[in-house]
Structures are given as C-alpha cells and as structure tokens.
C-alpha atoms as a printed R data frame, in Angstrom:
    type eleno elety resid chain resno       x       y       z
1   ATOM     1    CA   MET     A     1 128.865 104.884  -0.375
2   ATOM     2    CA   ILE     A     2 126.162 102.028   0.018
3   ATOM     3    CA   SER     A     3 123.494 102.394  -3.060
4   ATOM     4    CA   ALA     A     4 120.218 102.743  -1.903
5   ATOM     5    CA   LYS     A     5 119.266  99.351  -3.833
6   ATOM     6    CA   TYR     A     6 121.913  97.763  -1.500
7   ATOM     7    CA   LYS     A     7 120.225  99.400   1.496
8   ATOM     8    CA   LEU     A     8 116.919  97.908   0.816
9   ATOM     9    CA   LEU     A     9 118.194  94.700   0.293
10  ATOM    10    CA   LEU     A    10 119.887  94.559   3.857
11  ATOM    11    CA   CYS     A    11 116.633  95.740   5.620
12  ATOM    12    CA   SER     A    12 114.648  93.106   3.637
13  ATOM    13    CA   GLY     A    13 117.178  90.422   5.096
14  ATOM    14    CA   ILE     A    14 116.866  91.339   8.502
15  ATOM    15    CA   VAL     A    15 112.902  91.236   8.719
16  ATOM    16    CA   THR     A    16 113.348  87.697   6.813
17  ATOM    17    CA   ALA     A    17 115.544  86.730   9.463
18  ATOM    18    CA   LEU     A    18 113.311  88.002  12.686
19  ATOM    19    CA   ALA     A    19 110.451  86.373  11.214
20  ATOM    20    CA   ALA     A    20 112.120  83.129  10.977
21  ATOM    21    CA   CYS     A    21 113.238  83.570  14.436
22  ATOM    22    CA   SER     A    22 109.397  84.139  15.613
23  ATOM    23    CA   PRO     A    23 106.602  81.282  16.546
24  ATOM    24    CA   ALA     A    24 104.709  79.646  13.941
25  ATOM    25    CA   ASP     A    25 101.263  80.183  15.660
26  ATOM    26    CA   ASN     A    26  99.888  83.651  16.889
27  ATOM    27    CA   THR     A    27  99.435  82.597  20.724
28  ATOM    28    CA   THR     A    28  99.858  85.521  23.066
29  ATOM    29    CA   VAL     A    29 101.352  85.738  26.476
30  ATOM    30    CA   ALA     A    30  99.550  83.668  28.825
31  ATOM    31    CA   ALA     A    31  97.369  86.070  31.447
32  ATOM    32    CA   ARG     A    32  98.215  86.286  35.001
33  ATOM    33    CA   PRO     A    33  96.262  84.067  37.246
34  ATOM    34    CA   PRO     A    34  93.749  85.207  39.708
35  ATOM    35    CA   THR     A    35  94.856  86.231  43.196
36  ATOM    36    CA   ALA     A    36  94.128  83.810  46.047
37  ATOM    37    CA   VAL     A    37  92.043  85.627  48.568
38  ATOM    38    CA   LYS     A    38  89.818  85.317  51.597
39  ATOM    39    CA   VAL     A    39  86.211  86.918  51.501
40  ATOM    40    CA   SER     A    40  83.357  87.420  53.902
41  ATOM    41    CA   PRO     A    41  79.856  88.415  53.590
42  ATOM    42    CA   LEU     A    42  79.301  92.269  54.866
43  ATOM    43    CA   LYS     A    43  76.435  92.064  57.451
44  ATOM    44    CA   ALA     A    44  74.436  94.741  59.508
45  ATOM    45    CA   GLU     A    45  74.213  94.195  63.214
46  ATOM    46    CA   LEU     A    46  72.986  96.168  66.176
47  ATOM    47    CA   VAL     A    47  75.970  98.584  67.510
48  ATOM    48    CA   GLN     A    48  76.328 100.627  70.340
49  ATOM    49    CA   ASN     A    49  77.861 104.107  70.735
50  ATOM    50    CA   ARG     A    50  78.926 103.857  74.399
51  ATOM    51    CA   VAL     A    51  80.661 106.605  76.851
52  ATOM    52    CA   GLN     A    52  82.934 105.438  79.844
53  ATOM    53    CA   ALA     A    53  83.663 107.432  82.909
54  ATOM    54    CA   LEU     A    54  84.757 106.700  86.312
55  ATOM    55    CA   GLY     A    55  82.539 107.776  89.032
56  ATOM    56    CA   THR     A    56  82.657 107.010  93.232
57  ATOM    57    CA   LEU     A    57  79.952 105.639  95.035
58  ATOM    58    CA   LEU     A    58  78.431 107.739  98.140
59  ATOM    59    CA   ALA     A    59  75.914 106.653 100.678
60  ATOM    60    CA   LYS     A    60  72.167 107.419 100.123
61  ATOM    61    CA   GLU     A    61  72.756 109.539 103.595
62  ATOM    62    CA   SER     A    62  75.936 109.695 105.115
63  ATOM    63    CA   ILE     A    63  76.994 111.384 108.634
64  ATOM    64    CA   ASN     A    64  79.651 111.275 110.999
65  ATOM    65    CA   ILE     A    65  78.108 111.217 114.425
66  ATOM    66    CA   SER     A    66  79.506 113.698 117.205
67  ATOM    67    CA   SER     A    67  78.516 115.656 120.122
68  ATOM    68    CA   ASN     A    68  77.193 119.319 120.230
69  ATOM    69    CA   VAL     A    69  78.815 119.720 123.769
70  ATOM    70    CA   THR     A    70  81.530 119.095 125.502
71  ATOM    71    CA   GLU     A    71  80.736 116.051 127.900
72  ATOM    72    CA   LYS     A    72  81.577 112.773 129.148
73  ATOM    73    CA   ILE     A    73  80.111 109.282 127.579
74  ATOM    74    CA   THR     A    74  78.162 107.465 129.710
75  ATOM    75    CA   ALA     A    75  76.896 104.673 127.547
76  ATOM    76    CA   LEU     A    76  77.003 103.572 123.690
77  ATOM    77    CA   HIS     A    77  73.764 101.892 122.963
78  ATOM    78    CA   PHE     A    78  75.292 100.132 119.707
79  ATOM    79    CA   ASP     A    79  78.193  97.902 118.165
80  ATOM    80    CA   ASP     A    80  80.079  98.162 115.262
81  ATOM    81    CA   GLY     A    81  78.097  97.510 112.033
82  ATOM    82    CA   ASP     A    82  74.827  97.469 113.749
83  ATOM    83    CA   LYS     A    83  71.595  98.288 111.664
84  ATOM    84    CA   VAL     A    84  69.793 101.142 113.363
85  ATOM    85    CA   LYS     A    85  66.436 102.581 112.886
86  ATOM    86    CA   ALA     A    86  65.593 106.455 112.705
87  ATOM    87    CA   GLY     A    87  64.976 107.716 116.624
88  ATOM    88    CA   GLN     A    88  67.091 104.926 117.842
89  ATOM    89    CA   PRO     A    89  69.038 106.163 120.881
90  ATOM    90    CA   LEU     A    90  72.791 105.608 120.072
91  ATOM    91    CA   ILE     A    91  74.849 107.527 122.911
92  ATOM    92    CA   THR     A    92  74.260 109.058 126.302
93  ATOM    93    CA   LEU     A    93  76.188 111.588 127.642
94  ATOM    94    CA   GLN     A    94  76.468 112.611 131.111
95  ATOM    95    CA   GLN     A    95  73.383 114.866 132.396
96  ATOM    96    CA   ASP     A    96  73.237 114.710 136.277
97  ATOM    97    CA   GLU     A    97  73.047 118.437 136.135
98  ATOM    98    CA   GLU     A    98  70.575 118.884 133.457
99  ATOM    99    CA   ALA     A    99  68.223 116.146 135.316
100 ATOM   100    CA   ALA     A   100  68.578 118.014 138.431
101 ATOM   101    CA   GLN     A   101  67.393 121.149 136.965
102 ATOM   102    CA   LEU     A   102  64.578 119.466 135.406
103 ATOM   103    CA   SER     A   103  63.249 118.603 138.598
104 ATOM   104    CA   SER     A   104  63.592 121.966 140.120
105 ATOM   105    CA   ALA     A   105  62.010 123.349 136.883
106 ATOM   106    CA   ARG     A   106  58.943 120.895 137.126
107 ATOM   107    CA   ALA     A   107  58.510 121.727 140.570
108 ATOM   108    CA   ASP     A   108  58.284 125.243 140.069
109 ATOM   109    CA   LEU     A   109  55.636 124.589 137.604
110 ATOM   110    CA   ALA     A   110  53.646 122.786 140.166
111 ATOM   111    CA   GLU     A   111  53.857 125.619 142.420
112 ATOM   112    CA   GLN     A   112  52.764 128.227 140.054
113 ATOM   113    CA   GLU     A   113  49.684 126.084 138.811
114 ATOM   114    CA   ARG     A   114  48.462 125.482 142.473
115 ATOM   115    CA   GLU     A   115  48.790 129.182 143.112
116 ATOM   116    CA   LEU     A   116  46.805 129.841 139.848
117 ATOM   117    CA   ALA     A   117  44.090 127.463 140.981
118 ATOM   118    CA   ARG     A   118  43.979 129.128 144.435
119 ATOM   119    CA   LEU     A   119  44.025 132.663 142.951
120 ATOM   120    CA   LYS     A   120  41.327 131.500 140.752
121 ATOM   121    CA   GLY     A   121  38.947 130.630 143.548
122 ATOM   122    CA   LEU     A   122  39.932 133.789 145.302
123 ATOM   123    CA   ILE     A   123  38.936 135.837 142.672
124 ATOM   124    CA   ALA     A   124  35.719 134.181 142.248
125 ATOM   125    CA   LYS     A   125  35.084 135.295 145.919
126 ATOM   126    CA   GLN     A   126  36.649 138.741 144.931
127 ATOM   127    CA   SER     A   127  39.126 137.904 147.604
128 ATOM   128    CA   ALA     A   128  42.282 138.415 145.335
129 ATOM   129    CA   ALA     A   129  43.222 141.084 142.808
130 ATOM   130    CA   GLN     A   130  43.206 140.082 139.211
131 ATOM   131    CA   THR     A   131  46.427 141.392 138.637
132 ATOM   132    CA   GLU     A   132  48.097 138.661 141.127
133 ATOM   133    CA   TYR     A   133  46.483 135.981 139.011
134 ATOM   134    CA   ASP     A   134  47.930 137.693 135.928
135 ATOM   135    CA   GLN     A   135  51.348 137.644 137.689
136 ATOM   136    CA   ARG     A   136  51.125 134.100 138.410
137 ATOM   137    CA   GLN     A   137  49.934 133.014 134.741
138 ATOM   138    CA   THR     A   138  53.308 134.697 133.894
139 ATOM   139    CA   ALA     A   139  55.447 132.739 136.233
140 ATOM   140    CA   LYS     A   140  53.857 129.658 135.109
141 ATOM   141    CA   LEU     A   141  54.896 130.384 131.402
142 ATOM   142    CA   ARG     A   142  58.352 131.049 132.413
143 ATOM   143    CA   ALA     A   143  58.300 127.879 134.241
144 ATOM   144    CA   GLU     A   144  57.286 125.823 131.297
145 ATOM   145    CA   SER     A   145  59.919 127.735 129.052
146 ATOM   146    CA   LYS     A   146  62.561 126.705 131.528
147 ATOM   147    CA   ILE     A   147  61.444 123.098 131.111
148 ATOM   148    CA   ALA     A   148  61.677 123.262 127.464
149 ATOM   149    CA   GLU     A   149  64.879 124.561 127.502
150 ATOM   150    CA   ILE     A   150  65.973 121.952 129.779
151 ATOM   151    CA   GLN     A   151  64.727 119.228 127.703
152 ATOM   152    CA   ALA     A   152  66.788 120.766 124.525
153 ATOM   153    CA   LEU     A   153  69.700 120.568 126.682
154 ATOM   154    CA   LEU     A   154  68.775 116.852 127.563
155 ATOM   155    CA   ALA     A   155  68.391 116.120 123.981
156 ATOM   156    CA   GLU     A   156  71.773 116.959 123.039
157 ATOM   157    CA   ARG     A   157  73.128 114.487 125.741
158 ATOM   158    CA   ASN     A   158  70.667 111.866 124.157
159 ATOM   159    CA   ILE     A   159  71.987 111.174 120.570
160 ATOM   160    CA   ARG     A   160  69.595 109.229 118.440
161 ATOM   161    CA   ALA     A   161  69.724 108.017 114.942
162 ATOM   162    CA   PRO     A   162  68.436 110.831 112.283
163 ATOM   163    CA   PHE     A   163  67.689 108.017 109.772
164 ATOM   164    CA   SER     A   164  67.743 104.151 109.501
165 ATOM   165    CA   GLY     A   165  71.294 103.025 108.302
166 ATOM   166    CA   VAL     A   166  74.218 101.046 109.419
167 ATOM   167    CA   MET     A   167  76.429 101.961 112.023
168 ATOM   168    CA   GLY     A   168  80.048 102.013 111.366
169 ATOM   169    CA   LEU     A   169  83.371 101.602 113.856
170 ATOM   170    CA   ARG     A   170  83.171 103.514 117.182
171 ATOM   171    CA   GLN     A   171  86.026 105.522 117.631
172 ATOM   172    CA   LEU     A   172  85.483 106.144 121.544
173 ATOM   173    CA   SER     A   173  84.305 104.203 124.548
174 ATOM   174    CA   PRO     A   174  82.202 105.104 127.452
175 ATOM   175    CA   GLY     A   175  84.126 107.468 129.983
176 ATOM   176    CA   ALA     A   176  85.734 109.121 127.121
177 ATOM   177    CA   LEU     A   177  85.133 113.140 127.078
178 ATOM   178    CA   VAL     A   178  83.980 114.308 123.804
179 ATOM   179    CA   SER     A   179  83.638 117.827 122.344
180 ATOM   180    CA   PRO     A   180  81.859 119.353 119.310
181 ATOM   181    CA   GLY     A   181  83.234 118.027 115.844
182 ATOM   182    CA   THR     A   182  84.985 114.847 117.805
183 ATOM   183    CA   SER     A   183  83.884 111.711 115.690
184 ATOM   184    CA   ILE     A   184  82.186 108.983 117.732
185 ATOM   185    CA   SER     A   185  81.386 106.816 114.661
186 ATOM   186    CA   THR     A   186  79.522 106.849 111.276
187 ATOM   187    CA   LEU     A   187  76.217 106.268 110.233
188 ATOM   188    CA   ASP     A   188  75.182 105.326 106.485
189 ATOM   189    CA   ASP     A   189  72.001 104.332 104.878
190 ATOM   190    CA   ILE     A   190  73.492 102.187 101.746
191 ATOM   191    CA   SER     A   191  70.235 100.827 100.964
192 ATOM   192    CA   VAL     A   192  70.422 102.873  97.685
193 ATOM   193    CA   MET     A   193  73.588 104.439  96.574
194 ATOM   194    CA   ARG     A   194  74.466 107.542  94.694
195 ATOM   195    CA   LEU     A   195  76.959 107.404  92.136
196 ATOM   196    CA   ASP     A   196  78.463 110.739  90.758
197 ATOM   197    CA   PHE     A   197  80.713 110.621  87.746
198 ATOM   198    CA   GLN     A   198  82.024 113.475  85.164
199 ATOM   199    CA   LEU     A   199  81.580 113.597  81.788
200 ATOM   200    CA   PRO     A   200  82.846 116.247  79.018
201 ATOM   201    CA   SER     A   201  80.329 119.127  78.601
202 ATOM   202    CA   LEU     A   202  80.310 118.195  74.850
203 ATOM   203    CA   GLY     A   203  78.346 114.763  75.939
204 ATOM   204    CA   ILE     A   204  75.485 116.586  77.598
205 ATOM   205    CA   GLY     A   205  73.067 116.074  75.019
206 ATOM   206    CA   ALA     A   206  73.496 112.117  75.328
207 ATOM   207    CA   ILE     A   207  72.681 112.053  78.969
208 ATOM   208    CA   ALA     A   208  68.986 112.741  80.479
209 ATOM   209    CA   THR     A   209  67.450 111.711  83.947
210 ATOM   210    CA   GLY     A   210  65.719 108.841  83.708
211 ATOM   211    CA   GLN     A   211  68.407 106.909  81.418
212 ATOM   212    CA   SER     A   212  69.739 103.766  82.165
213 ATOM   213    CA   VAL     A   213  73.494 103.307  82.611
214 ATOM   214    CA   VAL     A   214  75.969 100.345  83.660
215 ATOM   215    CA   ALA     A   215  78.313 100.314  86.672
216 ATOM   216    CA   HIS     A   216  80.951  97.768  86.821
217 ATOM   217    CA   SER     A   217  82.637  97.239  90.225
218 ATOM   218    CA   GLU     A   218  86.308  95.887  89.374
219 ATOM   219    CA   ALA     A   219  86.827  95.057  92.996
220 ATOM   220    CA   LEU     A   220  83.655  92.839  92.917
221 ATOM   221    CA   GLY     A   221  83.885  91.849  89.425
222 ATOM   222    CA   GLU     A   222  80.330  92.369  88.632
223 ATOM   223    CA   ASP     A   223  77.825  95.168  86.801
224 ATOM   224    CA   PHE     A   224  75.006  96.995  88.412
225 ATOM   225    CA   ASP     A   225  72.001  98.643  86.745
226 ATOM   226    CA   ALA     A   226  71.705 102.272  87.839
227 ATOM   227    CA   THR     A   227  69.529 105.019  86.473
228 ATOM   228    CA   ILE     A   228  70.456 108.869  86.383
229 ATOM   229    CA   SER     A   229  68.588 110.807  88.978
230 ATOM   230    CA   ALA     A   230  70.141 114.064  88.479
231 ATOM   231    CA   ILE     A   231  72.352 116.329  86.302
232 ATOM   232    CA   ALA     A   232  74.673 119.314  87.511
233 ATOM   233    CA   THR     A   233  73.249 122.779  86.541
234 ATOM   234    CA   ARG     A   234  76.852 123.807  86.212
235 ATOM   235    CA   ILE     A   235  79.926 123.101  84.044
236 ATOM   236    CA   ASN     A   236  83.415 122.927  85.693
237 ATOM   237    CA   PRO     A   237  84.873 125.826  84.139
238 ATOM   238    CA   VAL     A   238  88.424 123.949  84.611
239 ATOM   239    CA   ASP     A   239  88.093 120.863  82.896
240 ATOM   240    CA   ARG     A   240  84.932 121.389  81.045
241 ATOM   241    CA   SER     A   241  83.012 118.887  82.766
242 ATOM   242    CA   ILE     A   242  79.472 117.936  83.844
243 ATOM   243    CA   THR     A   243  78.750 115.776  86.768
244 ATOM   244    CA   ALA     A   244  75.824 113.380  86.781
245 ATOM   245    CA   ARG     A   245  74.492 111.381  89.481
246 ATOM   246    CA   ALA     A   246  73.140 108.001  89.149
247 ATOM   247    CA   LEU     A   247  71.409 105.670  91.854
248 ATOM   248    CA   ILE     A   248  71.972 101.925  92.371
249 ATOM   249    CA   ASP     A   249  69.769  99.770  94.310
250 ATOM   250    CA   ASN     A   250  71.895  97.951  97.002
251 ATOM   251    CA   PRO     A   251  69.322  95.418  98.961
252 ATOM   252    CA   GLU     A   252  72.406  93.201  99.873
253 ATOM   253    CA   GLY     A   253  74.900  95.821 101.035
254 ATOM   254    CA   LYS     A   254  77.402  94.652  98.537
255 ATOM   255    CA   LEU     A   255  78.463  98.247  97.617
256 ATOM   256    CA   LYS     A   256  80.222 100.429 100.047
257 ATOM   257    CA   PRO     A   257  80.804 104.434  99.872
258 ATOM   258    CA   GLY     A   258  83.797 105.266  98.335
259 ATOM   259    CA   MET     A   259  84.001 102.457  95.938
260 ATOM   260    CA   LEU     A   260  85.546 103.457  92.478
261 ATOM   261    CA   MET     A   261  83.032 102.338  89.600
262 ATOM   262    CA   LEU     A   262  83.313 102.312  85.717
263 ATOM   263    CA   VAL     A   263  79.985 103.810  84.312
264 ATOM   264    CA   THR     A   264  79.450 102.585  81.089
265 ATOM   265    CA   LEU     A   265  76.459 105.291  78.881
266 ATOM   266    CA   ILE     A   266  74.413 103.905  75.982
267 ATOM   267    CA   THR     A   267  74.287 107.089  73.844
268 ATOM   268    CA   ASP     A   268  73.079 105.564  70.559
269 ATOM   269    CA   GLU     A   269  72.022 102.448  69.139
270 ATOM   270    CA   HIS     A   270  71.628 101.596  65.292
271 ATOM   271    CA   GLU     A   271  72.101  99.138  62.868
272 ATOM   272    CA   ALA     A   272  75.682  99.455  61.148
273 ATOM   273    CA   VAL     A   273  77.997  97.449  58.984
274 ATOM   274    CA   MET     A   274  81.256  96.398  60.929
275 ATOM   275    CA   ILE     A   275  84.345  95.026  59.484
276 ATOM   276    CA   PRO     A   276  87.793  93.929  61.157
277 ATOM   277    CA   GLU     A   277  90.212  96.564  61.656
278 ATOM   278    CA   SER     A   278  92.886  94.378  59.682
279 ATOM   279    CA   ALA     A   279  90.664  94.477  56.390
280 ATOM   280    CA   LEU     A   280  90.997  98.384  56.264
281 ATOM   281    CA   GLN     A   281  93.701 100.215  54.452
282 ATOM   282    CA   SER     A   282  94.306 103.780  55.342
283 ATOM   283    CA   ILE     A   283  96.380 106.305  53.596
284 ATOM   284    CA   GLN     A   284  96.700 109.562  55.460
285 ATOM   285    CA   LEU     A   285  93.327 110.518  56.186
286 ATOM   286    CA   HIS     A   286  91.418 108.659  53.425
287 ATOM   287    CA   HIS     A   287  90.228 105.005  54.171
288 ATOM   288    CA   TYR     A   288  89.426 102.191  51.775
289 ATOM   289    CA   VAL     A   289  88.336  98.308  51.537
290 ATOM   290    CA   TRP     A   290  88.607  95.778  49.096
291 ATOM   291    CA   ILE     A   291  85.254  94.287  47.544
292 ATOM   292    CA   MET     A   292  85.017  90.979  45.739
293 ATOM   293    CA   THR     A   293  82.541  91.605  42.805
294 ATOM   294    CA   ALA     A   294  79.843  88.998  41.362
295 ATOM   295    CA   GLU     A   295  82.539  88.653  38.549
296 ATOM   296    CA   LYS     A   296  85.171  87.893  41.216
297 ATOM   297    CA   ILE     A   297  86.833  91.237  40.581
298 ATOM   298    CA   ALA     A   298  88.735  93.452  43.157
299 ATOM   299    CA   GLU     A   299  87.396  96.686  43.408
300 ATOM   300    CA   ARG     A   300  89.086  99.130  46.143
301 ATOM   301    CA   ARG     A   301  86.477 101.580  47.571
302 ATOM   302    CA   GLU     A   302  86.940 104.410  49.758
303 ATOM   303    CA   VAL     A   303  84.752 104.014  52.954
304 ATOM   304    CA   LYS     A   304  83.768 106.747  55.735
305 ATOM   305    CA   LEU     A   305  84.292 105.327  59.288
306 ATOM   306    CA   GLY     A   306  82.064 105.495  62.208
307 ATOM   307    CA   ILE     A   307  82.242 104.394  65.720
308 ATOM   308    CA   ARG     A   308  84.814 101.614  66.877
309 ATOM   309    CA   LYS     A   309  85.016  98.618  69.217
310 ATOM   310    CA   PRO     A   310  87.991  96.437  70.068
311 ATOM   311    CA   GLY     A   311  89.471  94.835  66.830
312 ATOM   312    CA   PHE     A   312  86.301  96.369  64.428
313 ATOM   313    CA   VAL     A   313  85.071  99.292  62.690
314 ATOM   314    CA   GLU     A   314  81.905 100.724  61.405
315 ATOM   315    CA   ILE     A   315  81.658 101.504  57.688
316 ATOM   316    CA   ARG     A   316  78.823 104.418  57.288
317 ATOM   317    CA   SER     A   317  79.382 104.223  53.618
318 ATOM   318    CA   GLY     A   318  81.072 103.044  50.509
319 ATOM   319    CA   ALA     A   319  80.307  99.289  51.199
320 ATOM   320    CA   LYS     A   320  76.901  97.617  52.137
321 ATOM   321    CA   SER     A   321  75.337  94.540  53.686
322 ATOM   322    CA   GLY     A   322  75.507  91.527  51.500
323 ATOM   323    CA   GLU     A   323  78.833  92.374  49.594
324 ATOM   324    CA   GLN     A   324  81.876  90.311  49.942
325 ATOM   325    CA   LEU     A   325  84.843  91.982  51.829
326 ATOM   326    CA   ILE     A   326  88.346  90.768  50.854
327 ATOM   327    CA   TYR     A   327  89.910  90.755  54.264
328 ATOM   328    CA   GLU     A   328  92.935  88.793  53.615
329 ATOM   329    CA   GLY     A   329  95.390  88.709  50.831
330 ATOM   330    CA   PHE     A   330  94.631  92.122  49.534
331 ATOM   331    CA   SER     A   331  98.046  93.697  50.115
332 ATOM   332    CA   ALA     A   332  99.142  92.786  46.336
333 ATOM   333    CA   LEU     A   333  96.204  93.861  44.823
334 ATOM   334    CA   GLN     A   334  95.512  95.887  41.843
335 ATOM   335    CA   ASP     A   335  91.983  97.546  40.997
336 ATOM   336    CA   GLY     A   336  90.193  95.334  38.580
337 ATOM   337    CA   ALA     A   337  92.368  92.421  39.164
338 ATOM   338    CA   PRO     A   338  90.804  88.745  38.968
339 ATOM   339    CA   VAL     A   339  90.611  86.943  42.759
340 ATOM   340    CA   ALA     A   340  89.821  83.624  43.666
341 ATOM   341    CA   PRO     A   341  88.132  83.268  46.959
342 ATOM   342    CA   GLN     A   342  89.371  80.513  49.056
343 ATOM   343    CA   GLY     A   343  87.249  80.674  52.060
344 ATOM   344    CA   SER     A   344  85.058  82.647  53.615
345 ATOM   345    CA   ASP     A   345  83.988  83.428  57.324
C-alpha cells in the first residue's frame, strides 16, 4: 500500500503542475460586448377608438307612384329624372264620365239655389210654406255633397306630386290601362339622405342623437359627414343589434337610395402611447416590450394593451412617454443585458 507521505507528495506535485500551466497575471475572461439594437422614444399621441358598420342609404322621402283606380292614362306631365314641386300635376287619367257627372251636379245645385231664392220671396209674402223651403235647402245640401264626391273622384284621376323631389324612370305610356298597385314611376326627395346602420347592442352607450359620424362611399371614393338623428327603441332579438339612423346633406345629388356606405363612429378620443406591433413580445396572454434605461441596459416590461390600429397597438400601462423603446434587435436579449443603440426614429 502507498504510504500517506507518498500520497501527500503526489498531490503537491499535481498542484505545482497546474500552477505552472496558469497565466502569470490575474486577468479574467473578457465581458460580452453590448448587443446592437435600434431604439425610439415613446411619445403620447391623440388616438381615436373607432367603430365601423355597414349602412344603406334611403331617400328622405320616397314613393312608388301608382293609381287608386283602374283607368286609362291620357297624359304624363313629366320626363325621366325631372325635378318636380309638391302639388305639381304628374299624371292625368281618363275622366270624361266624372266630368259629365260634375257638370250635371253643378246644374242641379244651381237649380236648387234658384228655387230657394224664389221660395224665400214667397215666404216673405206668406205665399209658400216653410216646409217646402226646408226641403229645397236639404236638396241643395245633397247637390253640394254630390259635387264634392265627384271632385274627389276627379282628384284620383289627376295624380300630383305629394312632395318635391326627383322623378324616376317612367314605366308606362299614355294610353296604358293602369290598376291599383301598378307602378307608373318613382319619386324621391334626395336633398337629404337617410343612412340606416346596425351596431352590436353592447355599443349602445357609445352612440347618441346629434353625434357626428363619417360615411364612406366606395363607389364614389368619397367621405360624407353625417349626424345621427334617431336610434331605434328596440334591439333585434335575433342578432342583438340596434339600428341607428343618420342624415347626410346631399345638395349635389351624388348619393342615391340603395347605396352601401361604410359608417365610422368615433366612440372615444384620448392621449395614448402607441408602439409598432413588431416591437411587442407576446407569450400566451402576457405581453412584453423592451426598454433601454438611461444606463443603456435592456429591461423587459410586461405591458397592458389598449386599442389597435393598422400596424400599431396602444400601451396602457408598463411603459410611458419619454422612455426608449427597443424596437429592433431584442430577440436574443436578456433582461439586464447591456445594449448599444445603433439608430432611432
């Protein structure tokens, strides 16, 4: 067996050999150089929380013009696309029979009035009975009622514009036989357009009458200012949506009934810190950003997110305006590692 003294000498030799192999000085291994990153200062800006919905345009007033009676058209007093005033004659239907009846009723009324005048003089001379005068008075009232009845029939055969607007395309020509419900043309008041759109009922608190909205027409490539005029009193039980109506001035007549519009509502406006989505690290439900401190040290922060807009997201907490955001080169960073900023926006 090896003696204890021999073991001691052997260990001393190994230690001496290791000492001889070590450097002469006490210099340690060089520290890792700072990681090159790109940084940008965080700034607060005005952001808007927007809600968008699709809506359909309707004319302020709109009707299909048709007849209440079955009769032949004798004249049309408008052309396609004409602007007409309220009360302006549009269509005349055949009314020869009614005109003859009116002439007869007026002649009867004139006869009753002459008889009343004659009887009034005879009664003054006590040459006629009061009952005869009363009978003639009743006959006069019947004649007046008959005239009013015939005039109503004539009015149905003289169709007038119920409001000012623009005529559509006519569907029939003079000589055509029309019946109730047959569309002859259309009349629309497009000086102001109604825009109906639906929003989820959860957003009912974000809209109010008098609120301004923006309506975009893809067909025209143009935005139009609108104002909410009314909100439905009931929520659709099928899709839990609520309908709102906005009004758009249309003095040039660019907008047409039936057009599809994209409605944008601004439901909130506030100052917020926005960062590029590419500068965000997300792990499950947690979100992080990298901040460069004044000592040029990388610091990972957990943040709470707010609204989003294309390419950007709001930081509600975890970082503030004025701090330096590392937006590029952070993929291999460790918390507390030194960084070397290479550029900023």
